[in-house]
XYZ file of N, CA, C and O in Angstrom:
868
model
N 123.445 138.074 -74.217
C 122.323 138.876 -74.695
C 122.189 140.172 -73.897
O 121.860 141.217 -74.412
N 122.455 140.082 -72.558
C 122.408 141.294 -71.734
C 123.450 142.287 -72.202
O 123.210 143.492 -72.247
N 124.620 141.759 -72.556
C 125.691 142.621 -73.071
C 125.251 143.298 -74.361
O 125.469 144.482 -74.564
N 124.598 142.528 -75.262
C 124.117 143.080 -76.528
C 123.097 144.178 -76.294
O 123.127 145.226 -76.950
N 122.198 143.961 -75.339
C 121.182 144.974 -75.017
C 121.831 146.234 -74.455
O 121.449 147.349 -74.821
N 122.812 146.053 -73.592
C 123.493 147.219 -73.001
C 124.246 148.027 -74.053
O 124.275 149.262 -74.006
N 124.868 147.327 -75.007
C 125.575 148.024 -76.090
C 124.582 148.805 -76.942
O 124.812 149.991 -77.280
N 123.462 148.174 -77.308
C 122.428 148.847 -78.100
C 121.869 150.050 -77.348
O 121.639 151.110 -77.930
N 121.673 149.869 -76.052
C 121.174 150.957 -75.213
C 122.152 152.133 -75.199
O 121.744 153.297 -75.318
N 123.445 151.818 -75.069
C 124.457 152.870 -75.044
C 124.499 153.675 -76.335
O 124.523 154.909 -76.306
N 124.478 152.969 -77.466
C 124.483 153.649 -78.756
C 123.217 154.479 -78.951
O 123.270 155.620 -79.445
N 122.074 153.891 -78.571
C 120.801 154.593 -78.735
C 120.779 155.874 -77.899
O 120.373 156.943 -78.386
N 121.224 155.787 -76.649
C 121.262 156.972 -75.782
C 122.185 158.047 -76.344
O 121.842 159.235 -76.346
N 123.347 157.625 -76.829
C 124.321 158.578 -77.365
C 123.724 159.371 -78.525
O 123.782 160.608 -78.543
N 123.133 158.664 -79.494
C 122.602 159.346 -80.672
C 121.322 160.117 -80.362
O 121.047 161.147 -80.996
N 120.545 159.649 -79.388
C 119.360 160.408 -78.978
C 119.767 161.743 -78.366
O 119.121 162.774 -78.604
N 120.828 161.725 -77.574
C 121.324 162.964 -76.974
C 121.852 163.908 -78.063
O 121.618 165.124 -78.014
N 122.566 163.345 -79.056
C 123.053 164.163 -80.170
C 121.879 164.809 -80.903
O 121.910 166.002 -81.239
N 120.814 164.024 -81.120
C 119.626 164.562 -81.798
C 118.968 165.655 -80.960
O 118.529 166.685 -81.501
N 118.898 165.443 -79.637
C 118.315 166.458 -78.751
C 119.124 167.750 -78.796
O 118.562 168.857 -78.850
N 120.451 167.625 -78.778
C 121.321 168.809 -78.854
C 121.134 169.536 -80.184
O 121.129 170.773 -80.231
N 120.960 168.768 -81.258
C 120.731 169.376 -82.568
C 119.407 170.146 -82.557
O 119.310 171.232 -83.143
N 118.398 169.583 -81.882
C 117.126 170.289 -81.752
C 117.292 171.602 -81.013
O 116.706 172.627 -81.388
N 118.119 171.605 -79.953
C 118.385 172.839 -79.205
C 119.120 173.861 -80.072
O 118.861 175.067 -79.977
N 120.029 173.372 -80.919
C 120.728 174.270 -81.843
C 119.733 174.921 -82.801
O 119.814 176.121 -83.100
N 118.773 174.123 -83.279
C 117.736 174.666 -84.168
C 116.914 175.744 -83.456
O 116.571 176.767 -84.055
N 116.597 175.499 -82.188
C 115.850 176.499 -81.420
C 116.647 177.794 -81.321
O 116.116 178.891 -81.513
N 117.948 177.672 -81.022
C 118.802 178.855 -80.945
C 118.886 179.591 -82.270
O 118.826 180.830 -82.317
N 118.991 178.819 -83.365
C 119.032 179.428 -84.698
C 117.722 180.140 -84.991
O 117.720 181.249 -85.551
N 116.605 179.512 -84.595
C 115.302 180.136 -84.822
C 115.150 181.443 -84.062
O 114.610 182.421 -84.592
N 115.642 181.479 -82.825
C 115.589 182.709 -82.027
C 116.400 183.812 -82.699
O 115.969 184.974 -82.770
N 117.573 183.447 -83.224
C 118.419 184.423 -83.919
C 117.722 184.966 -85.164
O 117.711 186.178 -85.410
N 117.116 184.072 -85.952
C 116.440 184.497 -87.181
C 115.200 185.318 -86.858
O 114.869 186.278 -87.567
N 114.517 184.972 -85.766
C 113.316 185.711 -85.367
C 113.620 187.188 -85.114
O 112.784 188.061 -85.359
N 114.828 187.470 -84.639
C 115.198 188.850 -84.330
C 115.478 189.680 -85.581
O 115.579 190.904 -85.498
N 115.603 188.998 -86.745
C 115.866 189.705 -88.000
C 114.545 190.174 -88.594
O 113.611 189.379 -88.753
N 114.460 191.437 -88.891
C 113.218 191.997 -89.428
C 112.832 191.301 -90.724
O 113.686 190.988 -91.556
N 111.525 191.053 -90.889
C 110.935 190.391 -92.059
C 111.089 188.871 -92.041
O 110.602 188.192 -92.927
N 111.783 188.323 -91.046
C 111.983 186.869 -90.998
C 111.400 186.262 -89.711
O 111.809 185.188 -89.299
N 110.432 186.968 -89.107
C 109.855 186.504 -87.852
C 109.168 185.140 -88.020
O 109.314 184.254 -87.174
N 108.404 184.988 -89.107
C 107.682 183.733 -89.336
C 108.658 182.575 -89.512
O 108.460 181.479 -88.962
N 109.729 182.803 -90.274
C 110.751 181.769 -90.463
C 111.349 181.356 -89.118
O 111.595 180.165 -88.871
N 111.581 182.360 -88.255
C 112.123 182.065 -86.929
C 111.186 181.197 -86.117
O 111.612 180.229 -85.469
N 109.894 181.520 -86.160
C 108.893 180.714 -85.444
C 108.897 179.270 -85.915
O 108.845 178.329 -85.119
N 108.943 179.086 -87.234
C 108.902 177.732 -87.804
C 110.112 176.920 -87.351
O 109.991 175.754 -86.940
N 111.301 177.530 -87.409
C 112.526 176.826 -87.020
C 112.510 176.498 -85.531
O 112.930 175.407 -85.112
N 112.007 177.433 -84.700
C 111.895 177.172 -83.259
C 110.957 175.997 -83.012
O 111.249 175.110 -82.187
N 109.831 175.961 -83.731
C 108.860 174.872 -83.563
C 109.465 173.531 -83.966
O 109.313 172.525 -83.256
N 110.174 173.513 -85.103
C 110.820 172.273 -85.555
C 111.863 171.815 -84.545
O 111.934 170.629 -84.187
N 112.668 172.748 -84.057
C 113.684 172.411 -83.069
C 113.083 171.848 -81.790
O 113.608 170.894 -81.208
N 111.963 172.436 -81.343
C 111.306 171.962 -80.127
C 110.770 170.543 -80.305
O 110.920 169.694 -79.418
N 110.158 170.277 -81.465
C 109.632 168.939 -81.743
C 110.760 167.919 -81.768
O 110.659 166.830 -81.178
N 111.862 168.264 -82.428
C 113.009 167.354 -82.521
C 113.597 167.082 -81.137
O 113.876 165.930 -80.775
N 113.782 168.140 -80.343
C 114.384 167.981 -79.019
C 113.495 167.138 -78.104
O 113.986 166.235 -77.405
N 112.196 167.413 -78.104
C 111.280 166.663 -77.237
C 111.183 165.199 -77.670
O 111.137 164.299 -76.830
N 111.162 164.977 -78.996
C 111.116 163.605 -79.502
C 112.373 162.843 -79.099
O 112.309 161.679 -78.676
N 113.527 163.493 -79.223
C 114.791 162.850 -78.861
C 114.841 162.536 -77.365
O 115.329 161.471 -76.963
N 114.329 163.448 -76.542
C 114.307 163.199 -75.094
C 113.383 162.023 -74.755
O 113.687 161.225 -73.863
N 112.270 161.923 -75.479
C 111.373 160.784 -75.285
C 112.085 159.477 -75.631
O 111.982 158.475 -74.901
N 112.824 159.486 -76.752
C 113.575 158.301 -77.150
C 114.652 157.947 -76.156
O 114.862 156.768 -75.839
N 115.343 158.970 -75.633
C 116.393 158.724 -74.648
C 115.810 158.149 -73.357
O 116.399 157.256 -72.741
N 114.644 158.653 -72.962
C 113.981 158.145 -71.758
C 113.582 156.678 -71.944
O 113.783 155.852 -71.048
N 113.039 156.365 -73.133
C 112.665 154.976 -73.416
C 113.865 154.055 -73.414
O 113.793 152.928 -72.901
N 114.978 154.526 -73.959
C 116.196 153.710 -73.983
C 116.752 153.524 -72.573
O 117.176 152.427 -72.197
N 116.765 154.604 -71.786
C 117.310 154.526 -70.432
C 116.504 153.563 -69.564
O 117.074 152.833 -68.735
N 115.195 153.521 -69.773
C 114.336 152.637 -68.977
C 114.214 151.245 -69.605
O 113.526 150.388 -69.066
N 114.855 151.071 -70.762
C 114.810 149.809 -71.496
C 113.364 149.370 -71.751
O 112.983 148.223 -71.530
N 112.587 150.332 -72.257
C 111.180 150.071 -72.574
C 111.055 149.812 -74.074
O 111.276 150.723 -74.887
N 110.705 148.586 -74.433
C 110.555 148.251 -75.852
C 109.376 149.000 -76.466
O 109.428 149.425 -77.623
N 108.307 149.195 -75.679
C 107.120 149.901 -76.182
C 107.461 151.356 -76.503
O 107.107 151.875 -77.574
N 108.152 152.020 -75.574
C 108.529 153.421 -75.794
C 109.469 153.543 -76.982
O 109.356 154.480 -77.789
N 110.390 152.602 -77.122
C 111.331 152.638 -78.243
C 110.607 152.467 -79.576
O 110.934 153.121 -80.569
N 109.591 151.589 -79.590
C 108.830 151.381 -80.827
C 107.998 152.614 -81.181
O 107.903 152.996 -82.352
N 107.418 153.254 -80.166
C 106.679 154.500 -80.401
C 107.626 155.569 -80.936
O 107.289 156.330 -81.851
N 108.818 155.624 -80.364
C 109.846 156.566 -80.801
C 110.188 156.343 -82.277
O 110.319 157.309 -83.045
N 110.321 155.092 -82.672
C 110.617 154.766 -84.075
C 109.497 155.262 -84.988
O 109.754 155.865 -86.042
N 108.256 155.035 -84.575
C 107.104 155.468 -85.384
C 107.091 156.989 -85.537
O 106.881 157.522 -86.638
N 107.340 157.699 -84.435
C 107.366 159.167 -84.485
C 108.463 159.653 -85.427
O 108.251 160.568 -86.241
N 109.645 159.039 -85.342
C 110.759 159.439 -86.207
C 110.448 159.169 -87.674
O 110.777 159.979 -88.545
N 109.805 158.047 -87.963
C 109.439 157.734 -89.349
C 108.481 158.791 -89.893
O 108.626 159.263 -91.037
N 107.510 159.189 -89.061
C 106.570 160.233 -89.474
C 107.300 161.541 -89.751
O 107.050 162.216 -90.761
N 108.220 161.911 -88.842
C 108.990 163.143 -89.024
C 109.831 163.092 -90.295
O 109.900 164.076 -91.047
N 110.489 161.952 -90.532
C 111.328 161.811 -91.723
C 110.490 161.957 -92.995
O 110.881 162.661 -93.933
N 109.334 161.311 -93.014
C 108.458 161.392 -94.195
C 108.018 162.835 -94.435
O 108.068 163.338 -95.565
N 107.589 163.523 -93.370
C 107.151 164.912 -93.502
C 108.284 165.812 -93.988
O 108.089 166.670 -94.864
N 109.470 165.613 -93.432
C 110.615 166.444 -93.815
C 111.026 166.189 -95.261
O 111.361 167.130 -95.994
N 110.991 164.932 -95.692
C 111.320 164.609 -97.083
C 110.318 165.264 -98.031
O 110.698 165.818 -99.075
N 109.039 165.255 -97.659
C 108.005 165.873 -98.494
C 108.221 167.381 -98.605
O 108.099 167.955 -99.695
N 108.557 168.009 -97.472
C 108.789 169.458 -97.477
C 110.001 169.815 -98.335
O 109.955 170.728 -99.167
N 111.101 169.079 -98.135
C 112.323 169.347 -98.902
C 112.087 169.105 -100.401
O 112.516 169.892 -101.243
N 111.365 168.026 -100.712
C 111.067 167.725 -102.114
C 110.215 168.824 -102.735
O 110.450 169.248 -103.877
N 109.218 169.306 -101.983
C 108.359 170.385 -102.476
C 109.177 171.638 -102.775
O 109.021 172.266 -103.832
N 110.061 171.999 -101.843
C 110.878 173.204 -102.038
C 111.849 173.047 -103.205
O 112.122 174.002 -103.927
N 112.376 171.823 -103.395
C 113.275 171.582 -104.518
C 112.528 171.710 -105.846
O 113.014 172.328 -106.801
N 111.327 171.135 -105.913
C 110.551 171.158 -107.149
C 110.162 172.586 -107.522
O 110.232 172.978 -108.699
N 109.785 173.375 -106.509
C 109.299 174.731 -106.780
C 110.340 175.796 -106.447
O 109.991 176.947 -106.220
N 111.616 175.396 -106.432
C 112.683 176.335 -106.086
C 112.700 177.547 -107.013
O 112.750 178.692 -106.564
N 112.631 177.299 -108.315
C 112.680 178.401 -109.287
C 111.498 179.337 -109.104
O 111.663 180.573 -109.109
N 110.312 178.771 -108.922
C 109.110 179.595 -108.742
C 109.204 180.439 -107.479
O 108.819 181.621 -107.476
N 109.735 179.855 -106.412
C 109.866 180.588 -105.158
C 110.832 181.759 -105.296
O 110.572 182.857 -104.795
N 111.940 181.526 -105.991
C 112.924 182.604 -106.189
C 112.354 183.716 -107.066
O 112.599 184.905 -106.828
N 111.569 183.338 -108.071
C 110.927 184.336 -108.928
C 109.944 185.169 -108.112
O 109.867 186.402 -108.256
N 109.181 184.507 -107.244
C 108.229 185.228 -106.394
C 108.932 186.178 -105.440
O 108.442 187.279 -105.168
N 110.100 185.755 -104.931
C 110.872 186.635 -104.052
C 111.374 187.856 -104.805
O 111.393 188.972 -104.275
N 111.771 187.653 -106.053
C 112.218 188.762 -106.887
C 111.076 189.747 -107.118
O 111.251 190.966 -107.057
N 109.877 189.200 -107.368
C 108.699 190.051 -107.564
C 108.324 190.765 -106.272
O 107.868 191.917 -106.297
N 108.518 190.074 -105.152
C 108.233 190.691 -103.856
C 109.111 191.907 -103.629
O 108.645 192.942 -103.126
N 110.387 191.790 -104.032
C 111.291 192.943 -103.905
C 110.783 194.090 -104.777
O 110.805 195.257 -104.346
N 110.339 193.787 -105.994
C 109.797 194.832 -106.878
C 108.601 195.523 -106.228
O 108.463 196.753 -106.304
N 107.739 194.730 -105.601
C 106.556 195.307 -104.943
C 106.971 196.228 -103.802
O 106.407 197.319 -103.635
N 107.959 195.783 -103.015
C 108.442 196.618 -101.913
C 109.040 197.920 -102.433
O 108.834 198.995 -101.855
N 109.783 197.809 -103.528
C 110.422 198.996 -104.104
C 109.389 199.982 -104.641
O 109.497 201.190 -104.432
N 108.362 199.452 -105.286
C 107.343 200.315 -105.892
C 106.354 200.868 -104.878
O 105.656 201.854 -105.172
N 106.280 200.241 -103.712
C 105.331 200.699 -102.689
C 105.882 201.810 -101.810
O 105.182 202.279 -100.899
N 107.096 202.255 -102.050
C 107.676 203.316 -101.239
C 106.931 204.636 -101.472
O 106.515 204.932 -102.588
N 106.747 205.416 -100.403
C 106.096 206.730 -100.569
C 106.994 207.665 -101.378
O 108.210 207.685 -101.196
N 106.395 208.371 -102.306
C 107.138 209.300 -103.165
C 106.674 210.722 -102.850
O 105.472 210.979 -102.708
N 107.582 211.716 -102.760
C 109.040 211.584 -102.906
C 109.675 210.900 -101.687
O 109.148 210.987 -100.588
N 110.799 210.234 -101.921
C 111.496 209.526 -100.852
C 112.282 210.538 -100.021
O 113.164 211.235 -100.532
N 111.953 210.586 -98.740
C 112.567 211.560 -97.843
C 113.795 210.958 -97.141
O 113.938 209.731 -97.089
N 114.666 211.802 -96.596
C 115.862 211.289 -95.902
C 115.524 210.312 -94.774
O 116.257 209.357 -94.538
N 114.411 210.555 -94.090
C 114.021 209.673 -92.993
C 113.075 208.565 -93.430
O 112.191 208.164 -92.668
N 113.262 208.066 -94.634
C 112.403 207.015 -95.198
C 112.281 205.825 -94.233
O 113.276 205.291 -93.772
N 111.029 205.413 -93.934
C 110.788 204.312 -92.997
C 110.080 203.139 -93.678
O 109.436 202.338 -93.007
N 110.203 203.041 -94.995
C 109.554 201.959 -95.726
C 110.267 200.632 -95.460
O 111.315 200.579 -94.813
N 109.690 199.537 -95.991
C 110.321 198.230 -95.819
C 111.649 198.151 -96.573
O 112.564 197.445 -96.156
N 111.753 198.878 -97.677
C 113.031 198.938 -98.393
C 114.095 199.574 -97.508
O 115.250 199.129 -97.476
N 113.697 200.595 -96.753
C 114.641 201.237 -95.834
C 115.113 200.244 -94.777
O 116.293 200.243 -94.387
N 114.214 199.384 -94.322
C 114.595 198.357 -93.343
C 115.606 197.392 -93.951
O 116.575 196.996 -93.291
N 115.391 197.001 -95.216
C 116.338 196.129 -95.904
C 117.686 196.815 -96.073
O 118.735 196.185 -95.929
N 117.655 198.103 -96.377
C 118.906 198.852 -96.560
C 119.712 198.879 -95.269
O 120.944 198.722 -95.294
N 119.032 199.064 -94.151
C 119.749 199.086 -92.862
C 120.257 197.692 -92.503
O 121.350 197.555 -91.945
N 119.463 196.681 -92.803
C 119.835 195.303 -92.457
C 120.984 194.792 -93.316
O 121.953 194.201 -92.804
N 120.922 195.026 -94.627
C 121.903 194.458 -95.553
C 123.040 195.418 -95.896
O 123.933 195.057 -96.667
N 123.005 196.628 -95.336
C 124.019 197.643 -95.674
C 124.092 197.839 -97.179
O 125.154 197.700 -97.812
N 122.952 198.156 -97.772
C 122.876 198.372 -99.215
C 122.113 199.667 -99.467
O 121.684 200.342 -98.521
N 121.934 200.001 -100.750
C 121.259 201.254 -101.067
C 120.517 201.134 -102.397
O 121.117 200.788 -103.424
N 119.227 201.381 -102.366
C 118.434 201.402 -103.591
C 118.248 200.031 -104.218
O 118.536 199.002 -103.618
N 117.782 200.056 -105.448
C 117.570 198.815 -106.189
C 118.899 198.260 -106.689
O 119.289 197.140 -106.343
N 119.612 199.051 -107.481
C 120.920 198.633 -107.999
C 122.056 199.461 -107.407
O 123.231 199.151 -107.618
N 121.714 200.538 -106.688
C 122.741 201.374 -106.089
C 122.204 202.747 -105.720
O 121.017 203.050 -105.943
N 123.038 203.610 -105.155
C 122.609 204.953 -104.740
C 122.057 205.796 -105.885
O 121.284 206.733 -105.644
N 122.427 205.472 -107.123
C 121.953 206.249 -108.271
C 120.443 206.140 -108.468
O 119.864 206.919 -109.235
N 119.793 205.228 -107.761
C 118.333 205.107 -107.848
C 117.635 206.259 -107.140
O 116.431 206.452 -107.326
N 118.379 206.991 -106.325
C 117.805 208.115 -105.586
C 118.389 209.436 -106.092
O 119.560 209.486 -106.497
N 117.577 210.481 -106.037
C 118.114 211.823 -106.274
C 118.993 212.208 -105.089
O 120.104 212.722 -105.251
N 118.469 211.911 -103.882
C 119.231 212.122 -102.648
C 119.071 210.866 -101.800
O 117.968 210.576 -101.315
N 120.135 210.071 -101.641
C 120.025 208.821 -100.864
C 119.517 209.091 -99.456
O 120.003 210.015 -98.784
N 118.528 208.305 -98.984
C 118.004 208.488 -97.620
C 119.012 208.047 -96.570
O 120.037 207.444 -96.885
N 118.697 208.350 -95.326
C 119.605 208.011 -94.224
C 119.873 206.514 -94.131
O 120.948 206.091 -93.690
N 118.907 205.704 -94.541
C 119.058 204.253 -94.455
C 120.130 203.719 -95.388
O 120.551 202.569 -95.266
N 120.584 204.541 -96.329
C 121.633 204.115 -97.260
C 123.026 204.249 -96.663
O 124.008 203.837 -97.287
N 123.114 204.836 -95.481
C 124.419 205.067 -94.868
C 124.696 204.018 -93.790
O 123.808 203.661 -93.024
N 125.932 203.533 -93.766
C 126.329 202.530 -92.788
C 126.186 203.085 -91.380
O 126.639 204.191 -91.084
N 125.542 202.296 -90.507
C 125.262 202.770 -89.166
C 126.500 202.987 -88.314
O 126.471 203.777 -87.367
N 127.607 202.308 -88.642
C 128.828 202.435 -87.841
C 129.799 203.452 -88.423
O 130.321 204.304 -87.713
N 130.047 203.332 -89.741
C 131.038 204.226 -90.365
C 130.416 205.491 -90.939
O 131.123 206.448 -91.261
N 129.081 205.494 -91.075
C 128.348 206.627 -91.661
C 128.720 206.864 -93.126
O 128.482 207.938 -93.670
N 129.288 205.814 -93.774
C 129.621 205.922 -95.188
C 128.455 205.438 -96.040
O 127.667 204.599 -95.620
N 128.366 205.974 -97.248
C 127.286 205.597 -98.158
C 127.510 204.173 -98.670
O 128.595 203.836 -99.154
N 126.502 203.323 -98.543
C 126.577 201.962 -99.080
C 126.414 202.016 -100.595
O 125.454 202.609 -101.096
N 127.324 201.412 -101.312
C 127.331 201.518 -102.769
C 126.664 200.348 -103.476
O 126.361 200.432 -104.664
N 126.445 199.256 -102.748
C 125.826 198.080 -103.366
C 124.308 198.200 -103.364
O 123.717 198.731 -102.419
N 123.682 197.695 -104.446
C 122.230 197.686 -104.524
C 121.634 196.580 -103.661
O 122.293 195.589 -103.340
N 120.376 196.763 -103.257
C 119.735 195.823 -102.328
C 119.184 194.578 -103.020
O 119.111 193.521 -102.394
N 118.785 194.692 -104.298
C 118.177 193.536 -104.955
C 119.115 192.334 -104.948
O 118.746 191.243 -104.517
N 120.348 192.531 -105.420
C 121.281 191.417 -105.513
C 121.680 190.909 -104.133
O 121.804 189.698 -103.922
N 121.870 191.810 -103.177
C 122.252 191.379 -101.838
C 121.116 190.582 -101.187
O 121.359 189.587 -100.485
N 119.884 191.001 -101.450
C 118.724 190.290 -100.922
C 118.655 188.883 -101.499
O 118.464 187.898 -100.764
N 118.833 188.758 -102.819
C 118.798 187.443 -103.462
C 119.980 186.570 -103.018
O 119.843 185.347 -102.903
N 121.135 187.199 -102.773
C 122.295 186.442 -102.291
C 122.033 185.870 -100.897
O 122.423 184.735 -100.602
N 121.377 186.652 -100.036
C 121.040 186.174 -98.688
C 120.091 184.980 -98.780
O 120.248 183.975 -98.068
N 119.103 185.078 -99.679
C 118.155 183.972 -99.861
C 118.885 182.732 -100.364
O 118.631 181.611 -99.904
N 119.810 182.909 -101.318
C 120.565 181.775 -101.867
C 121.422 181.116 -100.783
O 121.476 179.881 -100.690
N 122.082 181.931 -99.956
C 122.893 181.387 -98.861
C 122.014 180.648 -97.846
O 122.393 179.586 -97.335
N 120.841 181.215 -97.567
C 119.914 180.574 -96.635
C 119.420 179.253 -97.196
O 119.217 178.289 -96.456
N 119.226 179.212 -98.515
C 118.775 177.980 -99.166
C 119.808 176.870 -98.998
O 119.468 175.732 -98.691
N 121.069 177.213 -99.204
C 122.153 176.235 -99.044
C 122.213 175.737 -97.599
O 122.346 174.533 -97.342
N 122.114 176.669 -96.648
C 122.135 176.292 -95.234
C 120.960 175.387 -94.897
O 121.112 174.395 -94.161
N 119.790 175.710 -95.440
C 118.593 174.894 -95.194
C 118.794 173.466 -95.690
O 118.436 172.501 -95.004
N 119.384 173.317 -96.868
C 119.623 171.973 -97.418
C 120.580 171.171 -96.546
O 120.361 169.981 -96.281
N 121.652 171.815 -96.080
C 122.628 171.122 -95.233
C 122.011 170.711 -93.896
O 122.199 169.576 -93.438
N 121.265 171.633 -93.283
C 120.619 171.337 -92.000
C 119.609 170.202 -92.165
O 119.515 169.307 -91.316
N 118.852 170.225 -93.267
C 117.857 169.182 -93.518
C 118.512 167.813 -93.659
O 118.024 166.812 -93.113
N 119.637 167.753 -94.382
C 120.334 166.482 -94.571
C 120.878 165.942 -93.249
O 120.765 164.746 -92.963
N 121.452 166.833 -92.439
C 121.982 166.411 -91.133
C 120.850 165.904 -90.240
O 120.969 164.850 -89.594
N 119.735 166.645 -90.223
C 118.597 166.258 -89.398
C 118.029 164.908 -89.830
O 117.765 164.029 -88.990
N 117.857 164.718 -91.132
C 117.346 163.446 -91.642
C 118.288 162.294 -91.286
O 117.845 161.214 -90.886
N 119.587 162.531 -91.434
C 120.572 161.498 -91.100
C 120.509 161.099 -89.641
O 120.513 159.908 -89.304
N 120.427 162.097 -88.750
C 120.358 161.814 -87.315
C 119.077 161.053 -86.964
O 119.103 160.105 -86.168
N 117.977 161.456 -87.556
C 116.704 160.803 -87.254
C 116.695 159.345 -87.735
O 116.167 158.460 -87.053
N 117.260 159.094 -88.898
C 117.322 157.725 -89.424
C 118.204 156.856 -88.537
O 117.859 155.709 -88.212
N 119.361 157.391 -88.117
C 120.252 156.644 -87.219
C 119.551 156.318 -85.908
O 119.591 155.178 -85.423
N 118.875 157.312 -85.326
C 118.181 157.099 -84.054
C 117.054 156.087 -84.201
O 116.817 155.267 -83.308
N 116.350 156.131 -85.329
C 115.249 155.190 -85.560
C 115.778 153.757 -85.660
O 115.210 152.830 -85.069
N 116.858 153.581 -86.394
C 117.438 152.245 -86.551
C 117.932 151.691 -85.215
O 117.688 150.519 -84.873
N 118.623 152.528 -84.451
C 119.146 152.080 -83.159
C 118.014 151.774 -82.173
O 118.097 150.819 -81.395
N 116.957 152.590 -82.196
C 115.817 152.335 -81.308
C 115.121 151.027 -81.688
O 114.684 150.271 -80.806
N 115.043 150.755 -82.984
C 114.427 149.503 -83.449
C 115.248 148.295 -82.995
O 114.698 147.293 -82.505
N 116.571 148.398 -83.142
C 117.461 147.315 -82.706
C 117.346 147.109 -81.196
O 117.279 145.973 -80.703
N 117.304 148.215 -80.447
C 117.198 148.125 -78.987
C 115.879 147.473 -78.574
O 115.853 146.615 -77.688
N 114.781 147.877 -79.206
C 113.470 147.318 -78.867
C 113.456 145.810 -79.098
O 112.969 145.036 -78.252
N 114.003 145.365 -80.232
C 114.067 143.927 -80.511
C 114.962 143.203 -79.517
O 114.664 142.081 -79.082
N 116.060 143.837 -79.152
C 116.988 143.225 -78.199
C 116.326 143.049 -76.836
O 116.504 142.016 -76.173
N 115.557 144.050 -76.419
C 114.868 143.968 -75.124
C 113.837 142.853 -75.136
O 113.727 142.061 -74.181
N 113.068 142.754 -76.227
C 112.045 141.709 -76.348
C 112.691 140.323 -76.364
O 112.226 139.393 -75.690
N 113.778 140.184 -77.124
C 114.463 138.876 -77.197
C 115.039 138.472 -75.848
O 114.999 137.292 -75.473
N 115.584 139.445 -75.120
C 116.123 139.136 -73.789
C 115.019 138.669 -72.861
O 115.191 137.720 -72.081
N 113.851 139.319 -72.944
C 112.714 138.934 -72.103
C 112.242 137.526 -72.448
O 111.970 136.716 -71.563
N 112.178 137.210 -73.733
C 111.747 135.872 -74.163
C 112.714 134.795 -73.686
O 112.302 133.719 -73.222
N 114.000 135.087 -73.797
C 114.995 134.110 -73.379
C 114.954 133.903 -71.865
O 115.144 132.793 -71.362
N 114.705 134.975 -71.130
C 114.625 134.845 -69.678
C 113.441 133.975 -69.273
O 113.533 133.183 -68.334
N 112.328 134.096 -69.999
C 111.167 133.259 -69.727
C 111.455 131.801 -70.077
O 111.044 130.878 -69.386
N 112.186 131.597 -71.181
C 112.483 130.239 -71.625
C 113.416 129.529 -70.637
O 113.184 128.391 -70.253
N 114.461 130.220 -70.191
C 115.438 129.580 -69.301
C 114.889 129.388 -67.888
O 115.415 128.578 -67.126
N 113.820 130.123 -67.537
C 113.193 129.910 -66.236
C 112.553 128.534 -66.163
O 112.404 127.941 -65.112
N 112.124 128.041 -67.334
C 111.503 126.718 -67.385
C 112.531 125.602 -67.235
O 112.218 124.502 -66.892
């Protein structure tokens, strides 16, 4: 039984550490996204999720290392709560995916229409920020301007960007959506594995304690 507990402990520690590392990766990803203009809030959210995951995993690893059945059971409860919340969020985004994309398309229209007219070479609107970030120009291309502003030119080569910003913006959102789905699936998988192993470890610790009391008699 001691051997069984040690094996369960080893597996639990291994996967808890993997989950903690994944949380740190999320924090790093959030910091990177935070530095991108217009995505500061998204960066904050990802950093917060990563911090919660990393701290939860460290708590689970500590409980496993100390062979505490109580800590392992608390860890399981926390993971179940996280899994339920994450499933609800992912389900919500899947159900309203079309509506969200339509709203993003309308948001681009609002940004485009809110530009000060006439558009000057040193345009500092939010569309200009998108043009510099995505290396694009105008709504569908440079033809949207009488004279393309400075933001339409590539910062390194100084060449005019020929692609329109609307499609590039929607493509970035679509790519981010795919990445979000993959990250969510990996995170859910890791949390479920850690929860199962922590549950097995907690039961193993309790059974070992019961047997030790029985054989003392």
